PDB file of C-alpha atoms and ligand atoms in Angstrom:
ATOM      1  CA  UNK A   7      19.197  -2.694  17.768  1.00  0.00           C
ATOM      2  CA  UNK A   8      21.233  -4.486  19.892  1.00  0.00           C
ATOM      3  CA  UNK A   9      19.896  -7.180  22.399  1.00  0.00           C
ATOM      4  CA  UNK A  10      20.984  -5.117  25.442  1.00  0.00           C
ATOM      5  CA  UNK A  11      18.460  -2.506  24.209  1.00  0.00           C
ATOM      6  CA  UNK A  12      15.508  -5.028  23.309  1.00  0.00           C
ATOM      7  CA  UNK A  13      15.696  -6.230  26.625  1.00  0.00           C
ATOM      8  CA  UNK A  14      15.417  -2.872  28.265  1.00  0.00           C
ATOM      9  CA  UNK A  15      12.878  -1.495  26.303  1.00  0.00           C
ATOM     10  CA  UNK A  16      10.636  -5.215  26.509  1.00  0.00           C
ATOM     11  CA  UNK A  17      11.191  -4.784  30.319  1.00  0.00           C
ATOM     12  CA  UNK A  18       9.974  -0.887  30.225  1.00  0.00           C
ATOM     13  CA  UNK A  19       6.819  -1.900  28.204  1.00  0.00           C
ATOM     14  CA  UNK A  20       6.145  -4.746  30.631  1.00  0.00           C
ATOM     15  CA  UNK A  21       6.468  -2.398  33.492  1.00  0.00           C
ATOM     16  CA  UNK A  22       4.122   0.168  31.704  1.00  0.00           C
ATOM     17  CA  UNK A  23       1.733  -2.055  30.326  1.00  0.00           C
ATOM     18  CA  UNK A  24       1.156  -4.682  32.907  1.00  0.00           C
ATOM     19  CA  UNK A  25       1.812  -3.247  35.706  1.00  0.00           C
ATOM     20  CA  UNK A  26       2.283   0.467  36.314  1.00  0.00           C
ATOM     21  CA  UNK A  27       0.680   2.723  33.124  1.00  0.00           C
ATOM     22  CA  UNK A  28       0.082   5.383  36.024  1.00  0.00           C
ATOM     23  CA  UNK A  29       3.378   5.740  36.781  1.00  0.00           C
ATOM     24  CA  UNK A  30       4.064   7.481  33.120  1.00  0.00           C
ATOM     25  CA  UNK A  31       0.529   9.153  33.256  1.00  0.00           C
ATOM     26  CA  UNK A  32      -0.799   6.203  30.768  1.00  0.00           C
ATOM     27  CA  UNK A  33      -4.551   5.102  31.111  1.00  0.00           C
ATOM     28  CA  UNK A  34      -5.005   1.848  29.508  1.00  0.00           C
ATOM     29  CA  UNK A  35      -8.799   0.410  27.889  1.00  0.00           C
ATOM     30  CA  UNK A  36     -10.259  -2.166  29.883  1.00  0.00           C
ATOM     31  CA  UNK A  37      -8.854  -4.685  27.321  1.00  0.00           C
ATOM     32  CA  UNK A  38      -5.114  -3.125  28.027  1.00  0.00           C
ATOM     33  CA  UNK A  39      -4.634  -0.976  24.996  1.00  0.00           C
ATOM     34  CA  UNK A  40      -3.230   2.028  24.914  1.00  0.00           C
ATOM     35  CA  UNK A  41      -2.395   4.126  21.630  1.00  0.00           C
ATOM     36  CA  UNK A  42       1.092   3.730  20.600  1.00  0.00           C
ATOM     37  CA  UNK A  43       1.624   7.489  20.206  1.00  0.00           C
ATOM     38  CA  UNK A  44       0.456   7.856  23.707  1.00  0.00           C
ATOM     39  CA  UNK A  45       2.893   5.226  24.935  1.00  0.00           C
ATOM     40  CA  UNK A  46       5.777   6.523  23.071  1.00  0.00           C
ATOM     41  CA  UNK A  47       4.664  10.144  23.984  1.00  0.00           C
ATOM     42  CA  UNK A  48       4.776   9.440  28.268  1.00  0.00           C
ATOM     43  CA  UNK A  49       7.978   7.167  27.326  1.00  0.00           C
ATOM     44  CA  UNK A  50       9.950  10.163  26.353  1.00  0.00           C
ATOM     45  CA  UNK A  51       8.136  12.688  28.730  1.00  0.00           C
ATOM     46  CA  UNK A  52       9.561  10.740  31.490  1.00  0.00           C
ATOM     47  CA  UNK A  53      13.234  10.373  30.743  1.00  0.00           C
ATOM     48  CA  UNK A  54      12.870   6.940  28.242  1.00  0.00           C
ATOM     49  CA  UNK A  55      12.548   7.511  24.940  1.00  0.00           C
ATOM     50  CA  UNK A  56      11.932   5.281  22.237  1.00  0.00           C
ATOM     51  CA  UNK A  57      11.445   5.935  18.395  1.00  0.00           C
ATOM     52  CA  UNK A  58       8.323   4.317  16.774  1.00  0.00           C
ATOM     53  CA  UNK A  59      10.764   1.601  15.051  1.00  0.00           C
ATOM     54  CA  UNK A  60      12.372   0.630  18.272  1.00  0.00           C
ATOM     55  CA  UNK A  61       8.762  -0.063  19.490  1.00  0.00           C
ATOM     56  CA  UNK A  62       7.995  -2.002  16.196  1.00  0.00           C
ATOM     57  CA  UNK A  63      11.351  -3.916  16.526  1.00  0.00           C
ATOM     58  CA  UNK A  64      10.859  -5.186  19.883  1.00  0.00           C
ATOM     59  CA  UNK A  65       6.948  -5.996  19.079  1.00  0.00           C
ATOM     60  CA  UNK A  66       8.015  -8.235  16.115  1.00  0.00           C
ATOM     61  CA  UNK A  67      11.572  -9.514  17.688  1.00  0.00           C
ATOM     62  CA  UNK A  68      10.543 -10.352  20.899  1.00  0.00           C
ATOM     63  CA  UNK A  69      11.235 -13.908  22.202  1.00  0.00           C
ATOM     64  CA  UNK A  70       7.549 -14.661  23.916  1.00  0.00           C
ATOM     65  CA  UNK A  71       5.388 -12.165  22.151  1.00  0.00           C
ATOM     66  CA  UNK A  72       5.053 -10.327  24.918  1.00  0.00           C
ATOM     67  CA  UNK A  73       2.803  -7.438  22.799  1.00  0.00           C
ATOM     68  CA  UNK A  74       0.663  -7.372  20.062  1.00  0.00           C
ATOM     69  CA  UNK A  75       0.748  -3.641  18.144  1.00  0.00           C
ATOM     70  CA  UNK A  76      -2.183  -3.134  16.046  1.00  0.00           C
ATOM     71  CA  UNK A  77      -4.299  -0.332  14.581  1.00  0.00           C
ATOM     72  CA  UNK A  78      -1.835   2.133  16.245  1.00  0.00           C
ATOM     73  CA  UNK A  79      -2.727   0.123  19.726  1.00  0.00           C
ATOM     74  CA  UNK A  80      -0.273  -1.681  21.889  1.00  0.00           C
ATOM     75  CA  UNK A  81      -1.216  -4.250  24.856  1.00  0.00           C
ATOM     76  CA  UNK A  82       0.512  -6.660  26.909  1.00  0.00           C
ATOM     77  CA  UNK A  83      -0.521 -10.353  25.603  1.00  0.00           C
ATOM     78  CA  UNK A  84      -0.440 -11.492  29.785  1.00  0.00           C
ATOM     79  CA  UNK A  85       0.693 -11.754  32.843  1.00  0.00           C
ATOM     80  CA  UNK A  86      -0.964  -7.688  34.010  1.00  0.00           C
ATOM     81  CA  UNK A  87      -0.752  -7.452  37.717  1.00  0.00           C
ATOM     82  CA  UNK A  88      -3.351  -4.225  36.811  1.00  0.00           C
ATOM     83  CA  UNK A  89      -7.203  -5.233  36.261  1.00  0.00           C
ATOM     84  CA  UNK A  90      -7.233  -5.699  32.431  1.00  0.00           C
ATOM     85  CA  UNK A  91      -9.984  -8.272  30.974  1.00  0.00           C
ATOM     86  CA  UNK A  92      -8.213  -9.311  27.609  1.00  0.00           C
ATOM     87  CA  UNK A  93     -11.301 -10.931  26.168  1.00  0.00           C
ATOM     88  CA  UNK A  94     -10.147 -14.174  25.603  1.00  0.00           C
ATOM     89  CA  UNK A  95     -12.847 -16.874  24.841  1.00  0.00           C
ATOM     90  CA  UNK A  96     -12.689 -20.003  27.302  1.00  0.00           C
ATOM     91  CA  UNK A  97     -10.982 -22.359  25.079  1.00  0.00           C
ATOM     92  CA  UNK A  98     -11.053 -26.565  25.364  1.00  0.00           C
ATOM     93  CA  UNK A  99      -7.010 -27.290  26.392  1.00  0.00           C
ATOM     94  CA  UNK A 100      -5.150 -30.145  25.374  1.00  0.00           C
ATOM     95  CA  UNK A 101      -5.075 -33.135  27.517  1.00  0.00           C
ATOM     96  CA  UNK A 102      -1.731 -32.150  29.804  1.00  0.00           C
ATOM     97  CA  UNK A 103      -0.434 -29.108  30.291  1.00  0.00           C
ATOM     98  CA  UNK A 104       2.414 -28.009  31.980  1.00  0.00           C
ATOM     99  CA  UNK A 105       4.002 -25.532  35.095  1.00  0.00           C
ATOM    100  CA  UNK A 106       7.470 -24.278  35.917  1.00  0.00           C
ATOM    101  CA  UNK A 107       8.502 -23.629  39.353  1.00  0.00           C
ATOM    102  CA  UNK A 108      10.637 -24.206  42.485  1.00  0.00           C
ATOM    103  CA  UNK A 109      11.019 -26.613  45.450  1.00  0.00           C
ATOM    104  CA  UNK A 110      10.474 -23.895  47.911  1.00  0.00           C
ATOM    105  CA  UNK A 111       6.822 -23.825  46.040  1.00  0.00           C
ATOM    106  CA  UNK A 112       6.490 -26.820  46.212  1.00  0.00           C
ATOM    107  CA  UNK A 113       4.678 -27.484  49.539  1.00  0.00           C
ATOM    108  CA  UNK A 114       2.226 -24.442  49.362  1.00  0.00           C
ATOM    109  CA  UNK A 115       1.349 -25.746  46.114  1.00  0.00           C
ATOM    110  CA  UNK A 116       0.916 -29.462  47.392  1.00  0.00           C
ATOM    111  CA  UNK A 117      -1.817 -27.845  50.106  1.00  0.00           C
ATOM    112  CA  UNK A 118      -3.766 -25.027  48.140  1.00  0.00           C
ATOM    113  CA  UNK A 119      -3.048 -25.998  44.430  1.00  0.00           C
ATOM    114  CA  UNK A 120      -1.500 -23.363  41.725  1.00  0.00           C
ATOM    115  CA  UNK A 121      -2.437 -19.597  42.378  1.00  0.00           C
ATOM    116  CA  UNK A 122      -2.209 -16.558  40.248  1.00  0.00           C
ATOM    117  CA  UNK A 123      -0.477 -14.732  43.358  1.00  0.00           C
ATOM    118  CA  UNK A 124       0.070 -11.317  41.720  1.00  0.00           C
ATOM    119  CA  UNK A 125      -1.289 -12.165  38.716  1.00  0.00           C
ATOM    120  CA  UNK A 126      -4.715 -12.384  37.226  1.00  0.00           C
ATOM    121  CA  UNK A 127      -4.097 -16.077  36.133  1.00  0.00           C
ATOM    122  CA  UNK A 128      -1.991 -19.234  36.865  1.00  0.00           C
ATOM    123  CA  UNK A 129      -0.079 -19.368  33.833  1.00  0.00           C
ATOM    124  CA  UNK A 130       0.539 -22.954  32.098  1.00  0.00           C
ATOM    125  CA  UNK A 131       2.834 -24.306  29.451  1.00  0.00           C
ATOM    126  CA  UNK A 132       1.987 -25.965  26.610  1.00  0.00           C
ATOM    127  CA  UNK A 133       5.255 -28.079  26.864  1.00  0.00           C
ATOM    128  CA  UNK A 134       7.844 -29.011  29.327  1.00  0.00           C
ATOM    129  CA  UNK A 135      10.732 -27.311  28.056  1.00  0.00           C
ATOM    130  CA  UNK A 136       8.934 -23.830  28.245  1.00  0.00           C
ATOM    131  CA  UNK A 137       7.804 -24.943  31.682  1.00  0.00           C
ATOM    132  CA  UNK A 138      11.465 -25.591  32.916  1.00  0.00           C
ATOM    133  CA  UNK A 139      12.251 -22.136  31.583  1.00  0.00           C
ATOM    134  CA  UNK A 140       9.269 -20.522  33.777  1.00  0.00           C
ATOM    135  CA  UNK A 141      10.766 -22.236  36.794  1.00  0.00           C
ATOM    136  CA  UNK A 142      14.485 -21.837  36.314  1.00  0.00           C
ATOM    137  CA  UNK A 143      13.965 -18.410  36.181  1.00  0.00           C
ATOM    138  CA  UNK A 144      14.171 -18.669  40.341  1.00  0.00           C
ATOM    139  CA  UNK A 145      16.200 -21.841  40.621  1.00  0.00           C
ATOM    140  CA  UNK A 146      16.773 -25.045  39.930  1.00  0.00           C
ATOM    141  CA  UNK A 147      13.020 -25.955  37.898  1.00  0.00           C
ATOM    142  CA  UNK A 148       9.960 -28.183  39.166  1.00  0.00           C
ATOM    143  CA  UNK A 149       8.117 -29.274  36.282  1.00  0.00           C
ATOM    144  CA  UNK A 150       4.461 -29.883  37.911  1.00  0.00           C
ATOM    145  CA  UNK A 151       2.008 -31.680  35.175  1.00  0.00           C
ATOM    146  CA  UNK A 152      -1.092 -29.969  35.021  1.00  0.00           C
ATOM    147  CA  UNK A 153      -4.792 -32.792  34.195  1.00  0.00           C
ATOM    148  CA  UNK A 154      -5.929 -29.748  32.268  1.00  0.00           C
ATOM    149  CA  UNK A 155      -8.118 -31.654  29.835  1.00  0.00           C
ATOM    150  CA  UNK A 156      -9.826 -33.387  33.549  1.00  0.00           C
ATOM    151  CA  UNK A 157     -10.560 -29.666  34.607  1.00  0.00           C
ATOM    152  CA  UNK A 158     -11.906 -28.461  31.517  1.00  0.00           C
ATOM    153  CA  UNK A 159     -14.599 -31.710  31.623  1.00  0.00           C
ATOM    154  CA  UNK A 160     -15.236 -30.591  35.672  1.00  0.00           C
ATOM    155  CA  UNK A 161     -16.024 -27.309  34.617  1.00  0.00           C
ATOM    156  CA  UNK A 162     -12.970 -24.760  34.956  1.00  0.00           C
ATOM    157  CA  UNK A 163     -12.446 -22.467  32.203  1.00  0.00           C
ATOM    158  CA  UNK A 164      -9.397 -22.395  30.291  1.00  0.00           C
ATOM    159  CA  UNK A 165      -7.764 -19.750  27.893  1.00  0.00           C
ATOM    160  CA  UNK A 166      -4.834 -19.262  25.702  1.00  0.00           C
ATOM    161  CA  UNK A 167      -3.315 -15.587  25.561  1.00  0.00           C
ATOM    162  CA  UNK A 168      -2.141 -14.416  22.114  1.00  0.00           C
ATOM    163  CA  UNK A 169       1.590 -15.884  22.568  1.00  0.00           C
ATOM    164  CA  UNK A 170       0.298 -19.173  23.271  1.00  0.00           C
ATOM    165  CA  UNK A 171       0.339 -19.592  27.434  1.00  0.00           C
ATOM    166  CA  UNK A 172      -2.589 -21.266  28.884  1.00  0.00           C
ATOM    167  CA  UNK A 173      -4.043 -19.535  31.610  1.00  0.00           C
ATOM    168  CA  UNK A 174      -6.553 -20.675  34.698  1.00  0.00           C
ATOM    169  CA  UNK A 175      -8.300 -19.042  37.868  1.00  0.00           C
ATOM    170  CA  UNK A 176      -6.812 -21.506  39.850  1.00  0.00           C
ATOM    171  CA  UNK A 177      -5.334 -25.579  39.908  1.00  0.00           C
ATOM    172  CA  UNK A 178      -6.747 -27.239  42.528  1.00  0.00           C
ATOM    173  CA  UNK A 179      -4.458 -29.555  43.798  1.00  0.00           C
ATOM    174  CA  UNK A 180      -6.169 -33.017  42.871  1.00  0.00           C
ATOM    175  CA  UNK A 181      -5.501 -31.743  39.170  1.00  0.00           C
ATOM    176  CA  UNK A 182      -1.394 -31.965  39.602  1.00  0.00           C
ATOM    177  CA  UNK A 183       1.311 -34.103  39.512  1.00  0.00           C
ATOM    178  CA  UNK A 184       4.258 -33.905  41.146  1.00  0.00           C
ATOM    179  CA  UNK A 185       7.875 -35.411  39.983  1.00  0.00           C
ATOM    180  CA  UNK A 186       8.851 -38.016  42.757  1.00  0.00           C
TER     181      UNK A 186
HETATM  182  C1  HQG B 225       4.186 -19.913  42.477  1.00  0.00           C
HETATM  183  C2  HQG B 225       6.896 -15.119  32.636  1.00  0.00           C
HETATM  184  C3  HQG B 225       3.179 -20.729  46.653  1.00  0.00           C
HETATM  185  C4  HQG B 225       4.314 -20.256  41.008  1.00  0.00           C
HETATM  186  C5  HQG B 225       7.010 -16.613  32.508  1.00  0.00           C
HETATM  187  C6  HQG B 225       5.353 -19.223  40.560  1.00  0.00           C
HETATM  188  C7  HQG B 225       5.571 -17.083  32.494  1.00  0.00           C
HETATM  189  C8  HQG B 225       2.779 -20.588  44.403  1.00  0.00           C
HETATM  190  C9  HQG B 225       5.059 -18.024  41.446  1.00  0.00           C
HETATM  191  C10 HQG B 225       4.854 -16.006  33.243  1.00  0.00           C
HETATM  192  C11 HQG B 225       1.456 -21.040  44.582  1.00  0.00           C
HETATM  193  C12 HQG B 225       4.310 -16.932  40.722  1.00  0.00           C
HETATM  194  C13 HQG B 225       4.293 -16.494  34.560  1.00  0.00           C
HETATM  195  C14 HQG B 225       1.044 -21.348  45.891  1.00  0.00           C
HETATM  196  C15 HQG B 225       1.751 -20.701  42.490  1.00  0.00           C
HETATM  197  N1  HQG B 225       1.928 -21.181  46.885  1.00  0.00           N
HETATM  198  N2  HQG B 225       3.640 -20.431  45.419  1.00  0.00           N
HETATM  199  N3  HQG B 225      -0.204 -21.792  46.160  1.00  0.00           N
HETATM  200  N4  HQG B 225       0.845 -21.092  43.380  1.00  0.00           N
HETATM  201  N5  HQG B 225       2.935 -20.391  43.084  1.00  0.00           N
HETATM  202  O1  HQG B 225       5.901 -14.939  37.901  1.00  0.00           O
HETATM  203  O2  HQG B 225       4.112 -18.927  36.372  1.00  0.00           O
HETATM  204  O3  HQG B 225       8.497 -12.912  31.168  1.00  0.00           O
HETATM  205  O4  HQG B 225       3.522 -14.749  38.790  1.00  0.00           O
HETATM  206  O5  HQG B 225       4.759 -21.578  40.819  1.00  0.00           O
HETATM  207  O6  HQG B 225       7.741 -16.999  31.379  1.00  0.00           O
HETATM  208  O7  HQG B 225       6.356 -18.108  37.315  1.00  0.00           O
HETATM  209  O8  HQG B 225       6.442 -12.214  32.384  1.00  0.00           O
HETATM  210  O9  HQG B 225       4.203 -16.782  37.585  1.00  0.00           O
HETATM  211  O10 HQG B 225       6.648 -19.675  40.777  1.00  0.00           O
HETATM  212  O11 HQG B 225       5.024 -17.231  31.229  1.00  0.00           O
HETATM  213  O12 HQG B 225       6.357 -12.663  29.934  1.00  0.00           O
HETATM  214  O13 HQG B 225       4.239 -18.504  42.505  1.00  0.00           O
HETATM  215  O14 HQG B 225       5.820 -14.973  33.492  1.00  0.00           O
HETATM  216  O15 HQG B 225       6.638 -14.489  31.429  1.00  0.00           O
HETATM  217  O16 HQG B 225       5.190 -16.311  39.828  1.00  0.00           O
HETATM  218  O17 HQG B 225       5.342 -17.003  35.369  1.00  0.00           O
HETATM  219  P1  HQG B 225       4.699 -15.585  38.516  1.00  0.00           P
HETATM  220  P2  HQG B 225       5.038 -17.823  36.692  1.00  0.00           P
HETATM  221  P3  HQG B 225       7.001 -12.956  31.222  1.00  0.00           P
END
């Protein structure tokens, strides 16, 4: 498959799975799965099909590991706009952790602290180089540095999805630094 196609089918499954299932007629568990057969079923009921090893392909090929496919059951690892509780257990996090943004962020972020805006969680990186990815997405990056391991020992729960991003109900400000 060519990358043009893995990037339009990772962005339909996103769509589908995170954020609109409805829109296709999907119902997903309360953990976010929904049979694969289902999926590929509503997919080609409404005008975008994809064969069973497309849907394998882009599961196993994708950069972030955006899905997991298992037991015939496909789920978004993160970042669901629609109420999903993925069962992760709260997890200790290493010492620093890390968040991509922009400057235009920058001074909401200052006054309220990191937000999961239309998310269900702030999402962290484990690194700086994935963080500056996150950010530049929108612009030129802000890499904020997250005292993660300070706001596990005050009491905030932390948890790691299955491709590895940390995720929190909120940063309160006193917990990041900001580049000068
Ligand atoms: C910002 C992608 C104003 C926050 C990525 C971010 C990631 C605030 C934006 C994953 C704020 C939300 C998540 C506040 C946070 N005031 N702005 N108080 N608090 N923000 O997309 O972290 O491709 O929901 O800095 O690679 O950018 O979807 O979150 O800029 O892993 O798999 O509000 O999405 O992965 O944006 O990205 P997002 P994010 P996928």
């Amino acid at each position: 498959m060519d990358e043009r196609r893995m990037t339009r089918i990772s962005k339909y499954l996103a769509r589908h799975l995170r954020h609109d299932p409805q829109r296709i007629g999907l119902v997903l568990d309360p953990a976010g799965w929904v049979e694969a057969d289902a999926l590929l079923r509503a997919a080609a009921e409404h005008g975008f099909p994809i064969s069973a090893e497309e849907l394998r392909e882009v599961v196993a090929a994708n950069d972030k590991r955006r899905y997991t496919l298992e037991d015939g059951r496909i789920r978004a690892n993160q970042g669901h706009s629609v109420p999903v509780d993925l069962g992760l257990p709260v997890t200790e996090p290493p010492e620093v952790l890390y968040h991509g943004t922009v400057g235009r962020f920058v001074a909401a972020i200052r006054d309220e602290g990191l937000r999961p805006m239309s998310r269900h969680h702030v999402h962290l990186s484990p690194d700086r180089e994935t963080a500056t990815r996150v950010g530049a997405r929108r612009g030129a990056p802000v890499v904020l540095v997250v005292a993660a391991g300070a706001m596990h020992r005050d009491g905030h729960a932390f948890r790691r999805s299955a491709n590895g991003v940390w995720l929190a109900d909120h940063v309160p400000p006193r917990y990041l630094r900001f580049p000068s």
